[in-house]
Short mmCIF file of C-alpha atoms and ligand atoms in Angstrom, two decimals:
data_model
loop_
_atom_site.label_atom_id
_atom_site.label_comp_id
_atom_site.label_asym_id
_atom_site.label_seq_id
_atom_site.Cartn_x
_atom_site.Cartn_y
_atom_site.Cartn_z
CA UNK A 1 11.99 -0.44 -22.37
CA UNK A 2 9.25 -0.68 -19.78
CA UNK A 3 9.62 0.74 -16.30
CA UNK A 4 8.72 -0.44 -12.81
CA UNK A 5 6.15 1.33 -10.66
CA UNK A 6 5.18 0.54 -7.08
CA UNK A 7 1.55 0.30 -6.04
CA UNK A 8 1.38 -0.12 -2.30
CA UNK A 9 -1.68 -2.01 -1.04
CA UNK A 10 -1.16 -1.71 2.73
CA UNK A 11 -4.37 0.29 3.06
CA UNK A 12 -6.32 -2.49 1.30
CA UNK A 13 -4.66 -5.91 1.63
CA UNK A 14 -2.86 -4.87 4.82
CA UNK A 15 -5.99 -3.79 6.65
CA UNK A 16 -8.10 -6.74 5.51
CA UNK A 17 -5.63 -9.04 7.27
CA UNK A 18 -6.99 -11.09 10.16
CA UNK A 19 -6.40 -9.47 13.59
CA UNK A 20 -5.11 -6.22 12.06
CA UNK A 21 -6.64 -2.87 11.23
CA UNK A 22 -5.91 0.84 11.12
CA UNK A 23 -7.71 4.00 12.12
CA UNK A 24 -8.63 6.33 9.27
CA UNK A 25 -6.00 8.80 10.50
CA UNK A 26 -3.35 6.05 10.37
CA UNK A 27 -4.41 5.10 6.83
CA UNK A 28 -4.06 8.75 5.86
CA UNK A 29 -0.59 8.96 7.44
CA UNK A 30 0.43 5.90 5.42
CA UNK A 31 -0.70 7.63 2.22
CA UNK A 32 1.35 10.69 3.25
CA UNK A 33 4.48 8.60 3.93
CA UNK A 34 4.08 6.60 0.70
CA UNK A 35 3.83 9.89 -1.19
CA UNK A 36 6.98 11.19 0.51
CA UNK A 37 8.75 7.99 -0.44
CA UNK A 38 7.88 8.39 -4.13
CA UNK A 39 5.52 5.41 -4.37
CA UNK A 40 3.48 5.73 -7.56
CA UNK A 41 0.10 4.72 -6.17
CA UNK A 42 -1.62 3.75 -2.95
CA UNK A 43 -4.55 1.36 -3.05
CA UNK A 44 -6.20 3.46 -0.42
CA UNK A 45 -9.28 1.48 0.51
CA UNK A 46 -12.74 0.12 -0.20
CA UNK A 47 -15.10 2.62 -1.84
CA UNK A 48 -18.17 0.38 -1.43
CA UNK A 49 -17.67 0.13 2.34
CA UNK A 50 -19.62 2.87 4.08
CA UNK A 51 -17.22 3.49 6.98
CA UNK A 52 -14.48 4.23 4.41
CA UNK A 53 -16.43 6.99 2.61
CA UNK A 54 -15.37 9.98 4.69
CA UNK A 55 -11.76 8.83 4.82
CA UNK A 56 -11.61 8.22 1.05
CA UNK A 57 -13.23 11.57 0.26
CA UNK A 58 -10.93 13.40 2.71
CA UNK A 59 -7.85 11.82 1.10
CA UNK A 60 -9.06 12.77 -2.39
CA UNK A 61 -9.47 16.28 -0.98
CA UNK A 62 -5.85 16.20 0.22
CA UNK A 63 -4.95 15.21 -3.34
CA UNK A 64 -6.91 18.19 -4.72
CA UNK A 65 -5.15 20.47 -2.22
CA UNK A 66 -1.80 19.28 -3.56
CA UNK A 67 -0.88 17.62 -0.24
CA UNK A 68 -1.16 14.05 -1.54
CA UNK A 69 0.64 14.72 -4.81
CA UNK A 70 1.87 13.19 -7.06
CA UNK A 71 0.73 9.86 -5.59
CA UNK A 72 -2.35 8.31 -7.18
CA UNK A 73 -5.09 6.82 -5.01
CA UNK A 74 -7.04 3.84 -6.25
CA UNK A 75 -10.05 2.17 -4.73
CA UNK A 76 -10.52 -1.60 -4.74
CA UNK A 77 -13.89 -3.13 -5.54
CA UNK A 78 -15.37 -6.29 -7.03
CA UNK A 79 -15.72 -6.25 -10.82
CA UNK A 80 -19.49 -5.87 -10.93
CA UNK A 81 -21.60 -3.02 -12.30
CA UNK A 82 -23.36 -2.79 -8.90
CA UNK A 83 -20.06 -2.25 -7.09
CA UNK A 84 -18.91 0.34 -9.63
CA UNK A 85 -22.18 2.27 -9.30
CA UNK A 86 -22.08 2.08 -5.51
CA UNK A 87 -18.41 3.15 -5.41
CA UNK A 88 -19.08 6.30 -7.41
CA UNK A 89 -22.27 7.03 -5.46
CA UNK A 90 -20.42 6.88 -2.13
CA UNK A 91 -17.12 8.42 -3.34
CA UNK A 92 -17.88 10.61 -6.36
CA UNK A 93 -14.33 11.94 -6.79
CA UNK A 94 -12.72 8.53 -7.45
CA UNK A 95 -10.30 8.54 -10.37
CA UNK A 96 -8.47 5.23 -10.15
CA UNK A 97 -10.02 1.82 -9.67
CA UNK A 98 -9.05 -1.81 -9.26
CA UNK A 99 -11.82 -4.16 -10.35
CA UNK A 100 -11.36 -7.64 -8.95
CA UNK A 101 -12.77 -10.97 -10.13
CA UNK A 102 -11.73 -14.61 -9.72
CA UNK A 103 -10.42 -16.25 -12.89
CA UNK A 104 -9.27 -19.76 -11.87
CA UNK A 105 -11.63 -22.71 -12.32
CA UNK A 106 -10.95 -23.56 -8.66
CA UNK A 107 -12.46 -20.24 -7.60
CA UNK A 108 -15.12 -19.97 -10.34
CA UNK A 109 -16.45 -23.40 -9.38
CA UNK A 110 -15.60 -23.20 -5.70
CA UNK A 111 -17.04 -19.73 -5.05
CA UNK A 112 -19.90 -19.52 -7.51
CA UNK A 113 -20.83 -23.21 -7.04
CA UNK A 114 -21.77 -23.79 -10.68
CA UNK A 115 -23.75 -20.58 -11.15
CA UNK A 116 -21.00 -18.93 -13.28
CA UNK A 117 -18.77 -20.09 -16.13
CA UNK A 118 -15.71 -18.48 -17.75
CA UNK A 119 -17.89 -16.51 -20.21
CA UNK A 120 -19.83 -15.03 -17.29
CA UNK A 121 -16.54 -13.92 -15.74
CA UNK A 122 -15.52 -12.19 -18.97
CA UNK A 123 -18.92 -10.48 -19.20
CA UNK A 124 -18.88 -9.31 -15.58
CA UNK A 125 -15.37 -7.90 -15.96
CA UNK A 126 -16.00 -6.10 -19.25
CA UNK A 127 -19.35 -4.69 -18.10
CA UNK A 128 -17.68 -3.39 -14.94
CA UNK A 129 -14.92 -1.74 -17.03
CA UNK A 130 -17.55 -0.08 -19.24
CA UNK A 131 -19.44 1.14 -16.16
CA UNK A 132 -16.26 2.55 -14.60
CA UNK A 133 -15.46 4.38 -17.85
CA UNK A 134 -19.00 5.77 -17.96
CA UNK A 135 -18.49 7.14 -14.44
CA UNK A 136 -15.32 8.90 -15.62
CA UNK A 137 -12.60 6.65 -14.14
CA UNK A 138 -9.19 7.77 -15.37
CA UNK A 139 -7.35 4.51 -14.84
CA UNK A 140 -8.80 1.05 -14.51
CA UNK A 141 -6.85 -1.99 -13.44
CA UNK A 142 -8.57 -5.34 -13.70
CA UNK A 143 -7.51 -7.92 -11.13
CA UNK A 144 -7.37 -11.56 -12.15
CA UNK A 145 -7.74 -13.13 -8.73
CA UNK A 146 -5.89 -16.46 -8.49
CA UNK A 147 -4.21 -15.80 -11.88
CA UNK A 148 -1.42 -18.25 -11.03
CA UNK A 149 -3.92 -21.14 -10.84
CA UNK A 150 -5.87 -19.92 -13.89
CA UNK A 151 -5.76 -21.78 -17.20
CA UNK A 152 -3.14 -19.92 -19.26
CA UNK A 153 -5.31 -19.59 -22.36
CA UNK A 154 -8.28 -18.28 -20.38
CA UNK A 155 -6.01 -15.78 -18.63
CA UNK A 156 -4.80 -14.60 -22.05
CA UNK A 157 -8.40 -14.21 -23.22
CA UNK A 158 -9.35 -12.36 -20.01
CA UNK A 159 -6.39 -9.99 -20.39
CA UNK A 160 -7.15 -9.38 -24.07
CA UNK A 161 -10.82 -8.57 -23.33
CA UNK A 162 -9.81 -6.24 -20.50
CA UNK A 163 -7.51 -4.33 -22.84
CA UNK A 164 -10.08 -4.18 -25.64
CA UNK A 165 -12.66 -2.69 -23.28
CA UNK A 166 -10.26 0.02 -22.16
CA UNK A 167 -8.53 -1.19 -18.99
CA UNK A 168 -5.03 0.29 -18.55
CA UNK A 169 -3.64 -2.66 -16.61
CA UNK A 170 -4.31 -6.22 -15.60
CA UNK A 171 -3.27 -7.39 -12.15
CA UNK A 172 -1.73 -10.84 -12.13
CA UNK A 173 -2.66 -12.03 -8.64
CA UNK A 174 -0.68 -14.88 -7.20
CA UNK A 175 -3.36 -14.90 -4.55
CA UNK A 176 -2.16 -18.05 -2.79
CA UNK A 177 1.57 -17.53 -3.28
CA UNK A 178 1.64 -20.58 -5.59
CA UNK A 179 4.10 -19.29 -8.22
CA UNK A 180 7.88 -19.41 -8.17
CA UNK A 181 10.18 -16.88 -9.88
CA UNK A 182 10.51 -19.03 -13.02
CA UNK A 183 6.81 -19.70 -13.54
CA UNK A 184 5.72 -16.12 -12.86
CA UNK A 185 8.40 -14.76 -15.19
CA UNK A 186 7.09 -16.94 -18.03
CA UNK A 187 3.38 -16.28 -17.37
CA UNK A 188 3.79 -12.51 -17.14
CA UNK A 189 6.14 -12.25 -20.11
CA UNK A 190 3.60 -14.12 -22.23
CA UNK A 191 0.73 -11.82 -21.19
CA UNK A 192 2.78 -8.68 -21.80
CA UNK A 193 4.07 -9.88 -25.15
CA UNK A 194 0.88 -11.36 -26.56
CA UNK A 195 -1.64 -8.82 -25.26
CA UNK A 196 0.49 -5.68 -25.10
CA UNK A 197 -0.87 -4.31 -21.82
CA UNK A 198 0.86 -3.18 -18.62
CA UNK A 199 0.77 -5.86 -15.92
CA UNK A 200 0.61 -5.59 -12.14
CA UNK A 201 2.25 -8.20 -9.94
CA UNK A 202 0.38 -9.09 -6.78
CA UNK A 203 2.26 -11.75 -4.83
CA UNK A 204 1.72 -13.45 -1.50
CA UNK A 205 4.22 -15.19 0.73
CA UNK A 206 2.64 -18.59 1.45
CA UNK A 207 5.80 -20.29 0.14
CA UNK A 208 8.14 -17.49 1.19
CA UNK A 209 8.67 -16.16 -2.33
CA UNK A 210 6.53 -13.00 -2.52
CA UNK A 211 9.45 -10.59 -3.05
CA UNK A 212 11.35 -12.84 -5.46
CA UNK A 213 8.17 -13.57 -7.43
CA UNK A 214 7.29 -9.87 -7.66
CA UNK A 215 10.70 -9.04 -9.04
CA UNK A 216 10.84 -12.01 -11.43
CA UNK A 217 7.29 -11.26 -12.65
CA UNK A 218 8.21 -7.63 -13.25
CA UNK A 219 11.29 -8.73 -15.22
CA UNK A 220 9.01 -10.92 -17.35
CA UNK A 221 6.62 -8.02 -18.02
CA UNK A 222 9.45 -5.68 -19.00
CA UNK A 223 11.15 -8.31 -21.12
CA UNK A 224 7.73 -8.73 -22.74
CA UNK A 225 7.80 -5.04 -23.68
CA UNK A 226 5.43 -3.48 -21.11
CA UNK A 227 5.50 -1.55 -17.83
CA UNK A 228 5.36 -3.53 -14.59
CA UNK A 229 3.49 -2.38 -11.49
CA UNK A 230 4.51 -4.21 -8.33
CA UNK A 231 2.04 -4.45 -5.45
CA UNK A 232 3.71 -4.17 -2.05
CA UNK A 233 2.76 -3.68 1.58
CA UNK A 234 4.78 -2.04 4.33
CA UNK A 235 6.63 -4.69 6.37
CA UNK A 236 4.95 -7.30 4.15
CA UNK A 237 1.76 -7.13 6.23
CA UNK A 238 -1.08 -8.87 4.41
CA UNK A 239 -3.43 -11.83 4.22
CA UNK A 240 -2.05 -15.01 5.85
CA UNK A 241 1.75 -15.07 5.29
CA UNK A 242 1.62 -11.56 3.88
CA UNK A 243 2.43 -9.69 0.69
CA UNK A 244 5.67 -8.59 -0.97
CA UNK A 245 7.46 -6.24 1.43
CA UNK A 246 7.84 -2.70 0.07
CA UNK A 247 11.39 -2.12 1.29
CA UNK A 248 12.64 -5.58 0.28
CA UNK A 249 11.21 -5.19 -3.23
CA UNK A 250 12.93 -1.83 -3.66
CA UNK A 251 16.19 -3.20 -2.24
CA UNK A 252 16.00 -6.23 -4.53
CA UNK A 253 15.52 -4.10 -7.62
CA UNK A 254 18.25 -1.65 -6.64
CA UNK A 255 20.86 -4.00 -5.21
CA UNK A 256 20.46 -7.54 -6.54
CA UNK A 257 23.07 -9.09 -8.80
CA UNK A 258 22.51 -8.12 -12.39
CA UNK A 259 19.39 -6.05 -11.63
CA UNK A 260 20.86 -2.79 -10.33
CA UNK A 261 20.46 -0.25 -13.07
CA UNK A 262 18.98 -2.74 -15.53
CA UNK A 263 15.31 -2.46 -14.61
CA UNK A 264 14.40 1.14 -13.86
CA UNK A 265 11.73 2.76 -11.72
CA UNK A 266 9.22 4.97 -13.55
CA UNK A 267 9.24 7.31 -10.54
CA UNK A 268 12.35 7.65 -8.35
CA UNK A 269 11.89 5.88 -5.02
CA UNK A 270 13.35 7.55 -1.94
CA UNK A 271 14.71 4.56 -0.06
CA UNK A 272 15.83 7.01 2.65
CA UNK A 273 12.20 7.03 3.88
CA UNK A 274 12.23 3.26 4.47
CA UNK A 275 13.09 3.41 8.17
CA UNK A 276 10.41 5.98 8.95
CA UNK A 277 7.59 4.24 7.09
CA UNK A 278 8.45 0.78 8.46
CA UNK A 279 8.64 2.05 12.03
CA UNK A 280 5.34 3.89 11.69
CA UNK A 281 3.54 0.87 10.18
CA UNK A 282 4.92 -1.35 12.93
CA UNK A 283 3.70 1.08 15.62
CA UNK A 284 0.29 1.72 14.17
CA UNK A 285 -0.46 -1.96 13.32
CA UNK A 286 1.05 -2.94 16.67
CA UNK A 287 3.15 -5.59 14.93
CA UNK A 288 6.91 -5.63 15.70
CA UNK A 289 9.39 -5.55 12.81
CA UNK A 290 11.08 -8.99 12.74
CA UNK A 291 14.68 -8.80 13.96
CA UNK A 292 15.92 -10.16 10.62
CA UNK A 293 13.72 -8.00 8.34
CA UNK A 294 15.69 -6.87 5.24
CA UNK A 295 16.98 -3.33 5.63
CA UNK A 296 14.88 -2.30 8.64
CA UNK A 297 15.22 -5.22 11.09
CA UNK A 298 17.17 -4.63 14.30
CA UNK A 299 19.83 -7.08 13.11
CA UNK A 300 20.03 -5.92 9.47
CA UNK A 301 23.32 -4.13 10.26
CA UNK A 302 24.34 -5.85 13.49
CA UNK A 303 27.48 -7.97 13.79
CA UNK A 304 28.87 -9.87 16.74
CA UNK A 305 30.88 -12.88 15.66
CA UNK A 306 34.62 -12.31 15.55
CA UNK A 307 35.26 -12.78 11.86
CA UNK A 308 32.24 -10.69 10.78
CA UNK A 309 32.85 -7.87 13.26
CA UNK A 310 36.51 -7.66 12.31
CA UNK A 311 35.63 -7.72 8.61
CA UNK A 312 32.96 -5.06 8.80
CA UNK A 313 35.17 -2.78 10.93
CA UNK A 314 37.92 -2.97 8.31
CA UNK A 315 35.49 -2.38 5.45
CA UNK A 316 31.67 -2.48 5.85
CA UNK A 317 31.34 -3.87 2.33
CA UNK A 318 32.92 -7.07 3.55
CA UNK A 319 29.64 -8.03 5.22
CA UNK A 320 27.07 -5.41 4.20
CA UNK A 321 25.52 -5.17 0.76
CA UNK A 322 24.32 -1.59 1.28
CA UNK A 323 24.72 1.16 3.85
CA UNK A 324 22.19 1.72 6.66
CA UNK A 325 22.15 5.44 5.85
CA UNK A 326 20.53 4.66 2.49
CA UNK A 327 17.44 3.50 4.39
CA UNK A 328 17.30 6.56 6.60
CA UNK A 329 18.84 4.73 9.57
CA UNK A 330 21.58 6.00 11.83
CA UNK A 331 19.96 9.16 13.19
CA UNK A 332 19.70 9.15 16.99
CA UNK A 333 16.12 8.66 18.20
CA UNK A 334 14.86 10.23 21.37
CA UNK A 335 13.30 7.69 23.69
CA UNK A 336 11.85 9.10 26.88
CA UNK A 337 13.13 7.15 29.88
CA UNK A 338 11.67 9.30 32.64
CA UNK A 339 8.45 11.27 33.01
CA UNK A 340 6.33 11.33 29.89
CA UNK A 341 3.15 13.16 28.90
CA UNK A 342 1.33 11.25 26.13
CA UNK A 343 -1.66 12.20 24.06
CA UNK A 344 -4.80 10.28 24.89
CA UNK A 345 -8.56 10.33 24.54
CA UNK A 346 -8.90 12.08 27.92
CA UNK A 347 -6.02 14.56 27.46
CA UNK A 348 -6.42 18.05 28.89
CA UNK A 349 -5.21 21.39 27.60
CA UNK A 350 -2.22 21.58 29.94
CA UNK A 351 -0.71 18.21 28.98
CA UNK A 352 -1.58 18.77 25.36
CA UNK A 353 0.07 22.20 25.40
CA UNK A 354 3.16 20.54 26.87
CA UNK A 355 3.33 17.93 24.06
CA UNK A 356 2.70 20.45 21.30
CA UNK A 357 5.16 22.90 22.86
CA UNK A 358 7.82 20.19 22.80
CA UNK A 359 7.05 19.79 19.11
CA UNK A 360 7.36 23.56 18.63
CA UNK A 361 3.77 23.97 17.46
CA UNK A 362 2.20 27.24 18.47
CA UNK A 363 -1.46 28.07 18.16
CA UNK A 364 -2.96 31.43 17.23
CA UNK A 365 -5.29 31.35 20.21
CA UNK A 366 -6.49 29.19 23.09
CA UNK A 367 -9.66 28.45 21.07
CA UNK A 368 -7.62 26.99 18.21
CA UNK A 369 -5.54 24.93 20.65
CA UNK A 370 -8.71 23.59 22.27
CA UNK A 371 -10.19 22.68 18.92
CA UNK A 372 -7.06 20.72 17.96
CA UNK A 373 -7.03 19.07 21.40
CA UNK A 374 -10.64 17.97 20.87
CA UNK A 375 -9.74 16.45 17.49
CA UNK A 376 -6.66 14.74 18.94
CA UNK A 377 -8.86 13.20 21.66
CA UNK A 378 -11.21 11.75 19.04
CA UNK A 379 -8.22 10.50 17.03
CA UNK A 380 -7.00 8.75 20.17
CA UNK A 381 -10.39 7.11 20.69
CA UNK A 382 -10.01 5.49 17.27
CA UNK A 383 -6.28 4.73 17.48
CA UNK A 384 -6.34 3.39 21.06
CA UNK A 385 -2.69 4.28 21.46
CA UNK A 386 -0.86 7.61 21.85
CA UNK A 387 -0.61 9.61 18.62
CA UNK A 388 2.91 10.03 17.25
CA UNK A 389 4.36 13.48 16.57
CA UNK A 390 3.59 13.36 12.82
CA UNK A 391 -0.05 12.53 13.57
CA UNK A 392 -0.35 15.46 15.96
CA UNK A 393 1.26 17.73 13.37
CA UNK A 394 -1.27 16.49 10.83
CA UNK A 395 -4.20 17.13 13.16
CA UNK A 396 -2.93 20.64 13.92
CA UNK A 397 -2.23 21.45 10.28
CA UNK A 398 -5.38 19.96 8.72
CA UNK A 399 -8.14 20.22 11.34
CA UNK A 400 -10.94 20.25 8.76
CA UNK A 401 -9.63 17.13 7.02
CA UNK A 402 -9.12 15.45 10.41
CA UNK A 403 -12.71 16.17 11.36
CA UNK A 404 -13.85 14.32 8.23
CA UNK A 405 -11.49 11.40 8.90
CA UNK A 406 -12.90 11.03 12.38
CA UNK A 407 -16.55 11.19 11.34
CA UNK A 408 -18.13 7.74 11.43
CA UNK A 409 -21.91 7.83 11.36
CA UNK A 410 -23.42 4.32 11.41
CA UNK A 411 -26.87 5.57 12.41
CA UNK A 412 -27.23 7.97 9.49
ZN1 LIG B 501 -3.73 -10.02 -1.88
#
């Protein structure tokens, strides 16, 4: 029986969202947290975009060092030979790739304006797969953009060709959130059954069904005899109405009626990291967690009405499906209410020493402390908000990696 794997795309779909973005240090922290949580893979960025190069290479270096292990890191590019060549020229150590191309007639006609037909799409995709293999890619996922509005027979043909040319997975993209749980179950089961390839689910929330569709699609893939890879983002941040929320997807698979224990994760997910990763993403994106967010919202375990409060006090299971401790909630959090020394782009050694001392970080010498302070200042320039303790730890622990993350050289 197939298993379920999570591929988080916060560092790709999340950061391409209108009005939102992350510093390269924040993207790195997200990869670290996803790894801690047991997420199988992070779609960590755009290898053909020049300002990503140093960040992508530094994160592959962290992987080599064993820091970002066992998580896999895949780059997202368009399915063209030019993009594949450019990706490997800019980021030579890439191992995992997502190659994306539109497959619906709406997009083929609407984007290419008559200059491409379905056969051209098949050729572009298969040539890109061959090029990625020639560059030594270990895993290749081919993304069928707008799969849910794609003619079913063409999608089958596209998936078959992708498999025959050596792709490991095909990503079924419900790019516009058009599917419902019943349609996506059927479509994905058919692809899995008839082509015999692992399928990724990439769902958006335009109709409010991203999480349900991801889970139903994954059930279809597994019932069709293959492994399912669900694309998520932290707090559901993504294009327009967002993507399938990481924590809600995990909760759904672990807790929903009839699902618990039936569909299994290929890698154990540590739900206990949910609180930490959601809080960090909220802080670093500067987007509050909705009060009613599953699992991590302020009201997810709050009760006030008489009947509910009485019921939950007698037995929490009366009104709670799962315990807050499972998500890593319930620990007291220190919130400074008086004087506070924050890190900033103009921090000095005295204030910095105070912050690091509070975090029990000691430096070998004043020179080392000053070097880390300098890096923290640069990190603050890019973040434009005080660094959190984990970020300062990271900077202090991996100064060489941090230097690479902070190096942006548009004039070179
Ligand atoms: Zn998307």
